[in-house]
Amino acid sequence: MDVKSAFLNGELQEEVYVRQPPGFVVAGQEDKVLRLDKALYGLHQAPRAWNAKLDETLVALGFSHSASEHAVYACD
């Protein structure tokens, strides 16, 4: 399965702060940082967050994990 923008859909389990990106800096608040609500590409937590979201969704839809491979699902 190929999901467009997959890593942008993962929900972070911890607080992650980033600097304001160039071109989006708020004038007069250049020293402020931003707290992420969702994962971003390049973030170390992004693959794990996306996998957790995908797993939660597939299990809620009635799929179960393969006994031999956690990333393989089957519909009962």
PDB file of N, CA and C in Angstrom:
ATOM      1  N   MET A   1       0.844  -1.157   0.000  1.00  0.00           N
ATOM      2  CA  MET A   1       0.000   0.000   0.000  1.00  0.00           C
ATOM      3  C   MET A   1       0.903   1.238   0.000  1.00  0.00           C
ATOM      4  N   ASP A   2       0.585   2.211  -0.818  1.00  0.00           N
ATOM      5  CA  ASP A   2       1.318   3.469  -0.852  1.00  0.00           C
ATOM      6  C   ASP A   2       0.358   4.576  -0.444  1.00  0.00           C
ATOM      7  N   VAL A   3       0.654   5.217   0.655  1.00  0.00           N
ATOM      8  CA  VAL A   3      -0.214   6.273   1.170  1.00  0.00           C
ATOM      9  C   VAL A   3       0.487   7.604   1.001  1.00  0.00           C
ATOM     10  N   LYS A   4      -0.131   8.498   0.252  1.00  0.00           N
ATOM     11  CA  LYS A   4       0.446   9.819   0.024  1.00  0.00           C
ATOM     12  C   LYS A   4       0.497  10.578   1.346  1.00  0.00           C
ATOM     13  N   SER A   5       1.588  11.211   1.628  1.00  0.00           N
ATOM     14  CA  SER A   5       1.764  12.012   2.849  1.00  0.00           C
ATOM     15  C   SER A   5       1.590  11.178   4.117  1.00  0.00           C
ATOM     16  N   ALA A   6       1.975   9.916   4.074  1.00  0.00           N
ATOM     17  CA  ALA A   6       1.745   9.006   5.195  1.00  0.00           C
ATOM     18  C   ALA A   6       2.298   9.533   6.512  1.00  0.00           C
ATOM     19  N   PHE A   7       3.546   9.976   6.517  1.00  0.00           N
ATOM     20  CA  PHE A   7       4.167  10.379   7.775  1.00  0.00           C
ATOM     21  C   PHE A   7       3.525  11.624   8.374  1.00  0.00           C
ATOM     22  N   LEU A   8       2.785  12.376   7.588  1.00  0.00           N
ATOM     23  CA  LEU A   8       2.135  13.574   8.113  1.00  0.00           C
ATOM     24  C   LEU A   8       0.869  13.241   8.892  1.00  0.00           C
ATOM     25  N   ASN A   9       0.442  11.985   8.861  1.00  0.00           N
ATOM     26  CA  ASN A   9      -0.782  11.579   9.545  1.00  0.00           C
ATOM     27  C   ASN A   9      -0.543  10.941  10.904  1.00  0.00           C
ATOM     28  N   GLY A  10       0.695  10.685  11.255  1.00  0.00           N
ATOM     29  CA  GLY A  10       0.999  10.070  12.542  1.00  0.00           C
ATOM     30  C   GLY A  10       0.845  11.060  13.686  1.00  0.00           C
ATOM     31  N   GLU A  11       0.292  10.585  14.790  1.00  0.00           N
ATOM     32  CA  GLU A  11       0.115  11.421  15.977  1.00  0.00           C
ATOM     33  C   GLU A  11       1.260  11.158  16.943  1.00  0.00           C
ATOM     34  N   LEU A  12       1.913  12.209  17.368  1.00  0.00           N
ATOM     35  CA  LEU A  12       3.071  12.085  18.254  1.00  0.00           C
ATOM     36  C   LEU A  12       2.641  11.734  19.673  1.00  0.00           C
ATOM     37  N   GLN A  13       3.421  10.887  20.326  1.00  0.00           N
ATOM     38  CA  GLN A  13       3.154  10.494  21.706  1.00  0.00           C
ATOM     39  C   GLN A  13       3.880  11.386  22.700  1.00  0.00           C
ATOM     40  N   GLU A  14       4.836  12.158  22.223  1.00  0.00           N
ATOM     41  CA  GLU A  14       5.607  13.040  23.095  1.00  0.00           C
ATOM     42  C   GLU A  14       5.571  14.458  22.534  1.00  0.00           C
ATOM     43  N   GLU A  15       5.943  15.413  23.365  1.00  0.00           N
ATOM     44  CA  GLU A  15       5.990  16.800  22.910  1.00  0.00           C
ATOM     45  C   GLU A  15       7.271  17.029  22.114  1.00  0.00           C
ATOM     46  N   VAL A  16       7.118  17.598  20.923  1.00  0.00           N
ATOM     47  CA  VAL A  16       8.253  17.905  20.060  1.00  0.00           C
ATOM     48  C   VAL A  16       8.148  19.374  19.675  1.00  0.00           C
ATOM     49  N   TYR A  17       9.252  20.096  19.851  1.00  0.00           N
ATOM     50  CA  TYR A  17       9.285  21.522  19.521  1.00  0.00           C
ATOM     51  C   TYR A  17      10.274  21.753  18.387  1.00  0.00           C
ATOM     52  N   VAL A  18       9.939  22.703  17.507  1.00  0.00           N
ATOM     53  CA  VAL A  18      10.807  23.047  16.382  1.00  0.00           C
ATOM     54  C   VAL A  18      10.936  24.561  16.280  1.00  0.00           C
ATOM     55  N   ARG A  19      12.029  24.986  15.665  1.00  0.00           N
ATOM     56  CA  ARG A  19      12.198  26.412  15.372  1.00  0.00           C
ATOM     57  C   ARG A  19      11.254  26.802  14.239  1.00  0.00           C
ATOM     58  N   GLN A  20      10.937  28.073  14.154  1.00  0.00           N
ATOM     59  CA  GLN A  20      10.112  28.559  13.053  1.00  0.00           C
ATOM     60  C   GLN A  20      10.889  28.388  11.748  1.00  0.00           C
ATOM     61  N   PRO A  21      10.259  27.797  10.737  1.00  0.00           N
ATOM     62  CA  PRO A  21      10.975  27.577   9.478  1.00  0.00           C
ATOM     63  C   PRO A  21      11.215  28.886   8.724  1.00  0.00           C
ATOM     64  N   PRO A  22      12.309  28.971   7.974  1.00  0.00           N
ATOM     65  CA  PRO A  22      12.582  30.176   7.186  1.00  0.00           C
ATOM     66  C   PRO A  22      11.395  30.503   6.272  1.00  0.00           C
ATOM     67  N   GLY A  23      11.054  31.761   6.219  1.00  0.00           N
ATOM     68  CA  GLY A  23       9.924  32.192   5.407  1.00  0.00           C
ATOM     69  C   GLY A  23       8.611  32.210   6.157  1.00  0.00           C
ATOM     70  N   PHE A  24       8.587  31.623   7.353  1.00  0.00           N
ATOM     71  CA  PHE A  24       7.373  31.579   8.157  1.00  0.00           C
ATOM     72  C   PHE A  24       7.610  32.129   9.560  1.00  0.00           C
ATOM     73  N   VAL A  25       8.671  32.878   9.720  1.00  0.00           N
ATOM     74  CA  VAL A  25       9.016  33.447  11.020  1.00  0.00           C
ATOM     75  C   VAL A  25       8.077  34.616  11.301  1.00  0.00           C
ATOM     76  N   VAL A  26       7.498  34.622  12.501  1.00  0.00           N
ATOM     77  CA  VAL A  26       6.593  35.695  12.908  1.00  0.00           C
ATOM     78  C   VAL A  26       7.433  36.892  13.323  1.00  0.00           C
ATOM     79  N   ALA A  27       7.213  38.030  12.672  1.00  0.00           N
ATOM     80  CA  ALA A  27       7.970  39.251  12.968  1.00  0.00           C
ATOM     81  C   ALA A  27       7.775  39.655  14.425  1.00  0.00           C
ATOM     82  N   GLY A  28       8.872  39.945  15.088  1.00  0.00           N
ATOM     83  CA  GLY A  28       8.833  40.328  16.493  1.00  0.00           C
ATOM     84  C   GLY A  28       8.827  39.143  17.443  1.00  0.00           C
ATOM     85  N   GLN A  29       8.692  37.929  16.911  1.00  0.00           N
ATOM     86  CA  GLN A  29       8.676  36.720  17.743  1.00  0.00           C
ATOM     87  C   GLN A  29       9.653  35.683  17.183  1.00  0.00           C
ATOM     88  N   GLU A  30      10.775  36.172  16.704  1.00  0.00           N
ATOM     89  CA  GLU A  30      11.765  35.295  16.065  1.00  0.00           C
ATOM     90  C   GLU A  30      12.321  34.230  17.007  1.00  0.00           C
ATOM     91  N   ASP A  31      12.262  34.463  18.314  1.00  0.00           N
ATOM     92  CA  ASP A  31      12.814  33.505  19.276  1.00  0.00           C
ATOM     93  C   ASP A  31      11.801  32.441  19.703  1.00  0.00           C
ATOM     94  N   LYS A  32      10.585  32.515  19.224  1.00  0.00           N
ATOM     95  CA  LYS A  32       9.546  31.554  19.600  1.00  0.00           C
ATOM     96  C   LYS A  32       9.772  30.221  18.895  1.00  0.00           C
ATOM     97  N   VAL A  33       9.361  29.147  19.551  1.00  0.00           N
ATOM     98  CA  VAL A  33       9.395  27.816  18.953  1.00  0.00           C
ATOM     99  C   VAL A  33       7.961  27.315  18.807  1.00  0.00           C
ATOM    100  N   LEU A  34       7.785  26.286  18.004  1.00  0.00           N
ATOM    101  CA  LEU A  34       6.461  25.737  17.746  1.00  0.00           C
ATOM    102  C   LEU A  34       6.379  24.312  18.266  1.00  0.00           C
ATOM    103  N   ARG A  35       5.226  23.958  18.832  1.00  0.00           N
ATOM    104  CA  ARG A  35       5.000  22.583  19.283  1.00  0.00           C
ATOM    105  C   ARG A  35       4.244  21.849  18.177  1.00  0.00           C
ATOM    106  N   LEU A  36       4.767  20.705  17.779  1.00  0.00           N
ATOM    107  CA  LEU A  36       4.133  19.923  16.720  1.00  0.00           C
ATOM    108  C   LEU A  36       2.955  19.131  17.267  1.00  0.00           C
ATOM    109  N   ASP A  37       1.855  19.128  16.529  1.00  0.00           N
ATOM    110  CA  ASP A  37       0.706  18.296  16.868  1.00  0.00           C
ATOM    111  C   ASP A  37       0.749  16.972  16.116  1.00  0.00           C
ATOM    112  N   LYS A  38       1.383  16.980  14.957  1.00  0.00           N
ATOM    113  CA  LYS A  38       1.494  15.793  14.116  1.00  0.00           C
ATOM    114  C   LYS A  38       2.943  15.624  13.682  1.00  0.00           C
ATOM    115  N   ALA A  39       3.268  14.452  13.192  1.00  0.00           N
ATOM    116  CA  ALA A  39       4.629  14.168  12.740  1.00  0.00           C
ATOM    117  C   ALA A  39       4.940  14.911  11.443  1.00  0.00           C
ATOM    118  N   LEU A  40       6.221  15.102  11.191  1.00  0.00           N
ATOM    119  CA  LEU A  40       6.716  15.713   9.960  1.00  0.00           C
ATOM    120  C   LEU A  40       7.744  14.789   9.322  1.00  0.00           C
ATOM    121  N   TYR A  41       7.908  14.902   8.005  1.00  0.00           N
ATOM    122  CA  TYR A  41       8.975  14.159   7.333  1.00  0.00           C
ATOM    123  C   TYR A  41      10.316  14.544   7.942  1.00  0.00           C
ATOM    124  N   GLY A  42      11.180  13.572   8.113  1.00  0.00           N
ATOM    125  CA  GLY A  42      12.500  13.822   8.669  1.00  0.00           C
ATOM    126  C   GLY A  42      12.549  13.708  10.181  1.00  0.00           C
ATOM    127  N   LEU A  43      11.405  13.686  10.829  1.00  0.00           N
ATOM    128  CA  LEU A  43      11.345  13.548  12.282  1.00  0.00           C
ATOM    129  C   LEU A  43      11.589  12.080  12.641  1.00  0.00           C
ATOM    130  N   HIS A  44      12.447  11.832  13.606  1.00  0.00           N
ATOM    131  CA  HIS A  44      12.786  10.448  13.962  1.00  0.00           C
ATOM    132  C   HIS A  44      11.560   9.646  14.393  1.00  0.00           C
ATOM    133  N   GLN A  45      10.583  10.297  15.003  1.00  0.00           N
ATOM    134  CA  GLN A  45       9.386   9.614  15.491  1.00  0.00           C
ATOM    135  C   GLN A  45       8.350   9.366  14.392  1.00  0.00           C
ATOM    136  N   ALA A  46       8.511   9.955  13.212  1.00  0.00           N
ATOM    137  CA  ALA A  46       7.485   9.901  12.167  1.00  0.00           C
ATOM    138  C   ALA A  46       7.124   8.480  11.723  1.00  0.00           C
ATOM    139  N   PRO A  47       8.086   7.607  11.421  1.00  0.00           N
ATOM    140  CA  PRO A  47       7.700   6.252  11.000  1.00  0.00           C
ATOM    141  C   PRO A  47       6.935   5.489  12.084  1.00  0.00           C
ATOM    142  N   ARG A  48       7.372   5.620  13.322  1.00  0.00           N
ATOM    143  CA  ARG A  48       6.694   4.929  14.428  1.00  0.00           C
ATOM    144  C   ARG A  48       5.282   5.467  14.621  1.00  0.00           C
ATOM    145  N   ALA A  49       5.126   6.791  14.532  1.00  0.00           N
ATOM    146  CA  ALA A  49       3.813   7.415  14.703  1.00  0.00           C
ATOM    147  C   ALA A  49       2.863   6.979  13.587  1.00  0.00           C
ATOM    148  N   TRP A  50       3.360   6.917  12.354  1.00  0.00           N
ATOM    149  CA  TRP A  50       2.524   6.484  11.236  1.00  0.00           C
ATOM    150  C   TRP A  50       2.134   5.018  11.390  1.00  0.00           C
ATOM    151  N   ASN A  51       3.072   4.168  11.786  1.00  0.00           N
ATOM    152  CA  ASN A  51       2.769   2.753  11.964  1.00  0.00           C
ATOM    153  C   ASN A  51       1.706   2.559  13.041  1.00  0.00           C
ATOM    154  N   ALA A  52       1.790   3.302  14.127  1.00  0.00           N
ATOM    155  CA  ALA A  52       0.801   3.191  15.205  1.00  0.00           C
ATOM    156  C   ALA A  52      -0.582   3.609  14.713  1.00  0.00           C
ATOM    157  N   LYS A  53      -0.650   4.684  13.930  1.00  0.00           N
ATOM    158  CA  LYS A  53      -1.928   5.157  13.392  1.00  0.00           C
ATOM    159  C   LYS A  53      -2.510   4.143  12.414  1.00  0.00           C
ATOM    160  N   LEU A  54      -1.681   3.595  11.536  1.00  0.00           N
ATOM    161  CA  LEU A  54      -2.130   2.589  10.574  1.00  0.00           C
ATOM    162  C   LEU A  54      -2.629   1.343  11.293  1.00  0.00           C
ATOM    163  N   ASP A  55      -1.870   0.872  12.280  1.00  0.00           N
ATOM    164  CA  ASP A  55      -2.252  -0.309  13.052  1.00  0.00           C
ATOM    165  C   ASP A  55      -3.594  -0.094  13.747  1.00  0.00           C
ATOM    166  N   GLU A  56      -3.750   1.049  14.391  1.00  0.00           N
ATOM    167  CA  GLU A  56      -5.003   1.368  15.094  1.00  0.00           C
ATOM    168  C   GLU A  56      -6.193   1.332  14.124  1.00  0.00           C
ATOM    169  N   THR A  57      -6.017   1.902  12.958  1.00  0.00           N
ATOM    170  CA  THR A  57      -7.096   1.961  11.967  1.00  0.00           C
ATOM    171  C   THR A  57      -7.438   0.579  11.426  1.00  0.00           C
ATOM    172  N   LEU A  58      -6.429  -0.198  11.049  1.00  0.00           N
ATOM    173  CA  LEU A  58      -6.684  -1.524  10.493  1.00  0.00           C
ATOM    174  C   LEU A  58      -7.325  -2.462  11.510  1.00  0.00           C
ATOM    175  N   VAL A  59      -6.881  -2.428  12.744  1.00  0.00           N
ATOM    176  CA  VAL A  59      -7.470  -3.273  13.788  1.00  0.00           C
ATOM    177  C   VAL A  59      -8.924  -2.862  14.030  1.00  0.00           C
ATOM    178  N   ALA A  60      -9.209  -1.560  14.030  1.00  0.00           N
ATOM    179  CA  ALA A  60     -10.582  -1.081  14.213  1.00  0.00           C
ATOM    180  C   ALA A  60     -11.493  -1.529  13.064  1.00  0.00           C
ATOM    181  N   LEU A  61     -10.921  -1.739  11.888  1.00  0.00           N
ATOM    182  CA  LEU A  61     -11.693  -2.193  10.726  1.00  0.00           C
ATOM    183  C   LEU A  61     -11.843  -3.713  10.674  1.00  0.00           C
ATOM    184  N   GLY A  62     -11.302  -4.415  11.674  1.00  0.00           N
ATOM    185  CA  GLY A  62     -11.472  -5.858  11.747  1.00  0.00           C
ATOM    186  C   GLY A  62     -10.304  -6.680  11.251  1.00  0.00           C
ATOM    187  N   PHE A  63      -9.199  -6.054  10.940  1.00  0.00           N
ATOM    188  CA  PHE A  63      -8.010  -6.783  10.511  1.00  0.00           C
ATOM    189  C   PHE A  63      -7.237  -7.264  11.736  1.00  0.00           C
ATOM    190  N   SER A  64      -6.470  -8.325  11.556  1.00  0.00           N
ATOM    191  CA  SER A  64      -5.617  -8.814  12.643  1.00  0.00           C
ATOM    192  C   SER A  64      -4.204  -9.029  12.104  1.00  0.00           C
ATOM    193  N   HIS A  65      -3.245  -9.029  13.017  1.00  0.00           N
ATOM    194  CA  HIS A  65      -1.841  -9.214  12.654  1.00  0.00           C
ATOM    195  C   HIS A  65      -1.571 -10.666  12.289  1.00  0.00           C
ATOM    196  N   SER A  66      -0.661 -10.851  11.381  1.00  0.00           N
ATOM    197  CA  SER A  66      -0.167 -12.183  11.074  1.00  0.00           C
ATOM    198  C   SER A  66       0.621 -12.682  12.283  1.00  0.00           C
ATOM    199  N   ALA A  67       0.567 -13.978  12.538  1.00  0.00           N
ATOM    200  CA  ALA A  67       1.300 -14.545  13.671  1.00  0.00           C
ATOM    201  C   ALA A  67       2.809 -14.466  13.456  1.00  0.00           C
ATOM    202  N   SER A  68       3.243 -14.489  12.203  1.00  0.00           N
ATOM    203  CA  SER A  68       4.679 -14.509  11.932  1.00  0.00           C
ATOM    204  C   SER A  68       5.261 -13.150  11.540  1.00  0.00           C
ATOM    205  N   GLU A  69       4.411 -12.194  11.148  1.00  0.00           N
ATOM    206  CA  GLU A  69       4.913 -10.884  10.716  1.00  0.00           C
ATOM    207  C   GLU A  69       3.945  -9.790  11.158  1.00  0.00           C
ATOM    208  N   HIS A  70       4.421  -8.928  12.040  1.00  0.00           N
ATOM    209  CA  HIS A  70       3.568  -7.889  12.628  1.00  0.00           C
ATOM    210  C   HIS A  70       3.048  -6.888  11.593  1.00  0.00           C
ATOM    211  N   ALA A  71       3.748  -6.704  10.489  1.00  0.00           N
ATOM    212  CA  ALA A  71       3.344  -5.714   9.484  1.00  0.00           C
ATOM    213  C   ALA A  71       2.405  -6.292   8.423  1.00  0.00           C
ATOM    214  N   VAL A  72       2.013  -7.559   8.573  1.00  0.00           N
ATOM    215  CA  VAL A  72       1.085  -8.184   7.633  1.00  0.00           C
ATOM    216  C   VAL A  72      -0.252  -8.368   8.346  1.00  0.00           C
ATOM    217  N   TYR A  73      -1.322  -7.936   7.680  1.00  0.00           N
ATOM    218  CA  TYR A  73      -2.658  -7.995   8.271  1.00  0.00           C
ATOM    219  C   TYR A  73      -3.554  -8.898   7.436  1.00  0.00           C
ATOM    220  N   ALA A  74      -4.542  -9.500   8.091  1.00  0.00           N
ATOM    221  CA  ALA A  74      -5.542 -10.310   7.404  1.00  0.00           C
ATOM    222  C   ALA A  74      -6.910  -9.930   7.951  1.00  0.00           C
ATOM    223  N   CYS A  75      -7.905  -9.993   7.097  1.00  0.00           N
ATOM    224  CA  CYS A  75      -9.267  -9.688   7.526  1.00  0.00           C
ATOM    225  C   CYS A  75      -9.934 -11.000   7.920  1.00  0.00           C
ATOM    226  N   ASP A  76     -10.451 -11.039   9.118  1.00  0.00           N
ATOM    227  CA  ASP A  76     -11.070 -12.280   9.630  1.00  0.00           C
ATOM    228  C   ASP A  76     -12.435 -12.515   9.027  1.00  0.00           C
TER     229      ASP A  76
END
